[in-house]
Coordinates of C-alpha atoms and ligand atoms in Angstrom, one line a residue:
M1 CA -0.1 0.0 0.1
K2 CA 1.1 3.5 -0.7
K3 CA 1.8 5.9 2.0
L4 CA -0.7 8.6 2.1
I5 CA 1.3 12.2 3.0
A6 CA -1.4 14.7 3.6
G7 CA -0.6 18.3 4.0
N8 CA -3.2 20.2 6.4
W9 CA -2.3 23.7 6.1
K10 CA -5.0 25.0 8.5
M11 CA -5.7 28.7 8.4
N12 CA -2.7 29.8 7.1
G13 CA -1.5 31.9 4.1
S14 CA -2.3 34.5 1.7
W15 CA -3.4 33.9 -2.0
A16 CA 0.2 34.9 -3.1
E17 CA 1.5 32.3 -0.3
T18 CA -0.6 29.8 -1.3
R19 CA 0.5 30.1 -5.0
N20 CA 4.1 30.0 -3.7
L21 CA 3.6 27.2 -1.7
T22 CA 1.9 25.0 -4.3
E23 CA 4.6 25.8 -6.7
N24 CA 7.3 24.7 -4.8
I25 CA 5.6 21.4 -4.1
L26 CA 4.8 20.9 -7.5
K27 CA 8.4 21.5 -8.6
G28 CA 9.6 19.1 -6.0
I29 CA 7.5 16.5 -7.2
E30 CA 8.4 17.1 -11.1
A31 CA 11.9 17.0 -9.8
D32 CA 11.6 13.7 -7.9
P33 CA 9.1 11.2 -10.1
S34 CA 9.8 8.4 -7.7
L35 CA 7.6 9.9 -5.0
E36 CA 5.0 9.3 -7.2
D37 CA 5.6 5.3 -6.8
T38 CA 5.8 5.4 -2.9
C39 CA 3.4 7.8 -1.8
D40 CA -0.2 9.5 -2.5
L41 CA 0.3 13.2 -2.0
V42 CA -2.4 15.6 -1.0
I43 CA -2.9 18.9 0.1
F44 CA -6.0 20.6 2.4
P45 CA -5.4 24.5 1.6
P46 CA -8.2 26.8 3.7
F47 CA -11.2 26.9 1.7
I48 CA -10.7 30.2 0.2
H49 CA -7.5 29.0 -1.3
I50 CA -8.6 25.7 -2.5
G51 CA -9.3 27.2 -6.1
V52 CA -5.5 28.3 -6.3
A53 CA -4.6 24.7 -5.9
K54 CA -7.3 23.3 -8.2
E55 CA -6.2 25.9 -11.0
M56 CA -2.6 24.9 -10.5
L57 CA -2.6 21.2 -10.2
T58 CA -5.1 21.1 -13.0
E59 CA -2.6 22.8 -15.1
A60 CA 0.4 20.8 -14.1
D61 CA -1.4 17.4 -14.2
S62 CA 0.2 16.5 -11.6
P63 CA -0.5 13.6 -9.2
L64 CA -0.7 15.8 -6.3
T65 CA -4.4 16.0 -5.1
Y66 CA -6.4 18.4 -3.2
G67 CA -9.2 18.4 -0.6
A68 CA -10.7 20.4 2.3
Q69 CA -10.4 20.6 6.0
D70 CA -14.0 20.4 6.8
C71 CA -17.6 20.1 5.4
S72 CA -21.1 20.5 6.5
F73 CA -23.3 17.8 7.6
N74 CA -26.0 19.1 5.4
G75 CA -26.6 18.8 2.0
N76 CA -26.9 22.6 -0.2
G77 CA -29.4 24.9 1.1
A78 CA -30.1 27.6 3.4
Y79 CA -27.0 27.1 6.0
T80 CA -24.9 30.1 6.3
G81 CA -21.5 29.7 6.2
D82 CA -21.3 26.2 5.7
T83 CA -19.5 24.1 2.4
S84 CA -21.4 21.0 1.2
A85 CA -19.3 17.6 0.7
Y86 CA -21.4 18.3 -2.6
M87 CA -19.7 21.7 -3.8
L88 CA -16.3 19.9 -2.6
R89 CA -16.8 17.1 -5.1
D90 CA -17.9 19.1 -7.8
F91 CA -14.8 21.4 -7.2
G92 CA -12.7 18.3 -7.7
C93 CA -11.7 17.9 -4.2
E94 CA -10.9 14.2 -3.3
Y95 CA -10.6 14.0 0.3
V96 CA -12.1 16.0 3.4
I97 CA -10.6 16.1 6.7
L98 CA -13.3 15.7 9.3
G99 CA -13.4 15.8 13.1
H100 CA -9.8 17.3 13.4
S101 CA -9.3 18.2 17.3
E102 CA -9.4 21.7 16.4
R103 CA -12.9 21.3 15.3
R104 CA -13.7 19.2 18.0
Q105 CA -12.4 21.6 20.6
Y106 CA -13.3 25.0 19.1
H107 CA -16.4 23.9 17.4
G108 CA -18.1 21.6 19.8
E109 CA -17.8 18.8 17.0
T110 CA -18.8 15.5 18.7
N111 CA -18.5 12.2 17.3
E112 CA -22.0 12.2 16.1
T113 CA -21.2 15.4 14.3
V114 CA -18.3 13.6 12.6
K115 CA -20.1 10.3 11.5
S116 CA -22.8 12.5 10.0
K117 CA -20.4 14.8 8.3
A118 CA -18.5 11.2 6.9
A119 CA -21.9 10.0 5.9
V120 CA -22.6 12.9 3.5
A121 CA -19.0 13.1 2.4
H122 CA -19.2 9.4 1.4
S123 CA -22.6 10.1 -0.1
E124 CA -20.8 12.8 -2.5
G125 CA -18.0 10.4 -3.3
L126 CA -15.5 12.2 -1.0
K127 CA -12.9 10.1 1.0
A128 CA -13.0 11.1 4.7
I129 CA -9.9 11.4 6.9
I130 CA -11.8 11.0 10.5
C131 CA -9.3 12.3 13.1
I132 CA -9.3 10.9 16.6
G133 CA -6.8 11.0 19.4
E134 CA -6.7 11.5 23.1
Q135 CA -5.8 14.6 25.2
E136 CA -2.7 14.6 27.4
S137 CA -4.4 14.4 30.4
E138 CA -6.4 11.2 29.3
R139 CA -3.1 9.4 28.4
E140 CA -1.6 10.3 31.9
S141 CA -4.7 8.7 33.5
G142 CA -4.3 5.6 31.3
A143 CA -7.5 6.1 29.5
E144 CA -6.4 7.1 26.1
K145 CA -7.6 3.7 24.6
D146 CA -10.8 3.9 25.9
V147 CA -11.2 7.5 24.5
V148 CA -9.7 6.6 21.0
G149 CA -11.6 3.3 20.9
S150 CA -14.9 5.1 21.3
Q151 CA -14.0 8.1 19.0
L152 CA -13.3 5.8 16.3
L153 CA -16.4 3.3 16.4
E154 CA -18.7 6.4 17.2
S155 CA -17.5 8.6 14.3
L156 CA -17.3 6.0 11.6
P157 CA -20.7 5.9 9.6
E158 CA -22.3 2.7 8.1
S159 CA -21.2 4.0 4.6
A160 CA -17.2 3.7 5.7
T161 CA -15.2 1.2 3.3
I162 CA -11.6 1.0 3.1
L163 CA -11.9 3.0 -0.4
N164 CA -13.7 5.8 1.2
T165 CA -12.2 6.2 4.4
V166 CA -9.0 6.9 6.3
I167 CA -8.5 7.3 9.9
A168 CA -6.0 9.9 11.6
Y169 CA -4.7 9.2 14.8
E170 CA -3.3 12.6 16.2
P171 CA -2.7 12.7 19.9
V172 CA -4.1 16.3 20.7
W173 CA -1.1 17.0 22.8
A174 CA 1.4 16.2 20.1
I175 CA -0.4 18.6 17.8
G176 CA 1.9 21.6 17.0
T177 CA 3.8 21.1 20.1
G178 CA 6.9 19.5 18.7
K179 CA 6.0 16.5 21.1
T180 CA 5.8 13.6 19.2
A181 CA 4.2 10.2 20.7
T182 CA 7.4 7.8 20.7
P183 CA 7.5 4.9 17.9
D184 CA 6.3 2.4 20.7
D185 CA 3.4 4.4 21.7
V186 CA 2.2 4.8 18.3
K187 CA 2.8 1.3 17.2
D188 CA 0.7 0.2 20.2
M189 CA -2.3 2.6 19.4
H190 CA -2.3 2.0 15.7
E191 CA -2.3 -1.7 16.5
F192 CA -5.3 -1.3 18.7
I193 CA -7.1 0.9 16.2
R194 CA -6.5 -1.7 13.4
K195 CA -7.9 -4.3 15.8
K196 CA -11.0 -2.4 16.5
L197 CA -11.6 -1.9 12.8
V198 CA -11.0 -5.4 11.9
E199 CA -14.0 -6.0 14.4
R200 CA -16.1 -3.4 12.9
L201 CA -15.9 -3.7 9.1
E202 CA -15.4 -6.8 7.0
I203 CA -12.3 -6.0 5.4
A204 CA -10.0 -3.4 7.6
E205 CA -6.5 -4.6 6.9
N206 CA -6.3 -2.1 4.1
M207 CA -8.0 0.9 5.7
R208 CA -5.2 3.5 5.9
I209 CA -4.2 4.8 9.2
L210 CA -2.5 8.3 9.4
Y211 CA -0.3 9.3 12.1
G212 CA -0.4 13.3 12.8
G213 CA 1.0 15.4 15.4
S214 CA 4.3 17.0 15.2
M215 CA 5.6 15.1 12.2
K216 CA 8.9 16.5 10.9
P217 CA 11.7 15.6 8.2
D218 CA 14.0 14.0 11.1
N219 CA 11.3 11.8 13.0
A220 CA 9.1 10.9 9.7
K221 CA 11.7 8.0 9.0
K222 CA 10.9 6.4 12.1
L223 CA 7.2 7.2 12.6
L224 CA 6.2 6.1 8.8
A225 CA 8.1 3.0 9.4
T226 CA 6.1 1.9 12.3
P227 CA 3.8 -1.1 11.6
N228 CA 0.1 -0.1 10.6
V229 CA 1.3 3.5 10.2
D230 CA 0.1 4.1 6.3
G231 CA 0.9 7.9 6.1
G232 CA 0.9 11.1 7.9
L233 CA -1.2 13.9 8.6
I234 CA 1.2 17.0 8.5
G235 CA 0.2 20.5 10.1
G236 CA 3.0 22.9 10.2
A237 CA 6.1 21.0 8.4
S238 CA 3.4 21.0 5.5
L239 CA 3.3 25.1 5.1
D240 CA 7.3 24.6 4.1
A241 CA 7.3 22.8 0.5
E242 CA 11.1 21.6 1.4
A243 CA 9.6 19.9 4.8
F244 CA 6.9 18.5 3.1
L245 CA 8.7 16.7 0.2
A246 CA 11.3 15.3 2.8
I247 CA 8.5 13.8 4.8
A248 CA 7.1 12.3 1.2
R249 CA 10.7 11.1 0.7
A250 CA 10.9 9.5 4.3
A251 CA 7.8 7.6 3.1
Ligands
LIG301 P1 1.2 19.5 13.2 O1 -0.3 19.2 12.9 O2 2.0 18.6 12.5 O3 1.5 20.8 12.9 O4 1.8 19.1 14.8 C1 -0.9 18.2 12.7 C2 -2.3 18.1 12.4 O5 -2.9 19.1 13.2 O6 -2.9 17.7 11.6

């Protein structure tokens, strides 16, 4: 299975910076065509900049794809400020990130919200990257598996298959902090997630499970070589084309 290397740009960058970053990633991929054989690469610009990426990627006919950082749990209609899964698919998005811990924390998204968004995303033909992960206090009290296990099972809609769903395990305390879980902790948690998936779905061996949380060029190789780590969801380092590409090369 190819590794999935996903760049979550969050709420960063101007129009010009987005063009620049996209261009530099495209150049890097063009200079190293072997990347395409080992990984699938996808970027997640902020909503307002997805069009920039769409235009540039289409013109370059690049293997790099793009997606959105969230979608509505509703279809088109009177939902001010929302963006529907239908619109994203229509705009050429392949993936949508759902239930990121920042959405859960700042927008009160629950497992139920994530599940309904994922169901809508699937019905429109989008692949959902469903994020789960424990808080630091939950790990300290030894509750990390209970938390991650219930987030996983409660966020997965009936429509989830290995083709339309990716799980991203992101320990909340490792996001944007420079702290990463140890390779042993990652191995242990990813094995646990795989087991839970196998209990829930008929074929789950090939469902991708990404690790996210301060993945950088210098720790990517070890993390991506960990069993059951099928790629990375990269925040900070994905805003630097060279760092993002270095992580892809590590895969
Ligand atoms: P980070 O973010 O790589 O900056 O820790 C990861 C994420 O939030 O997806």
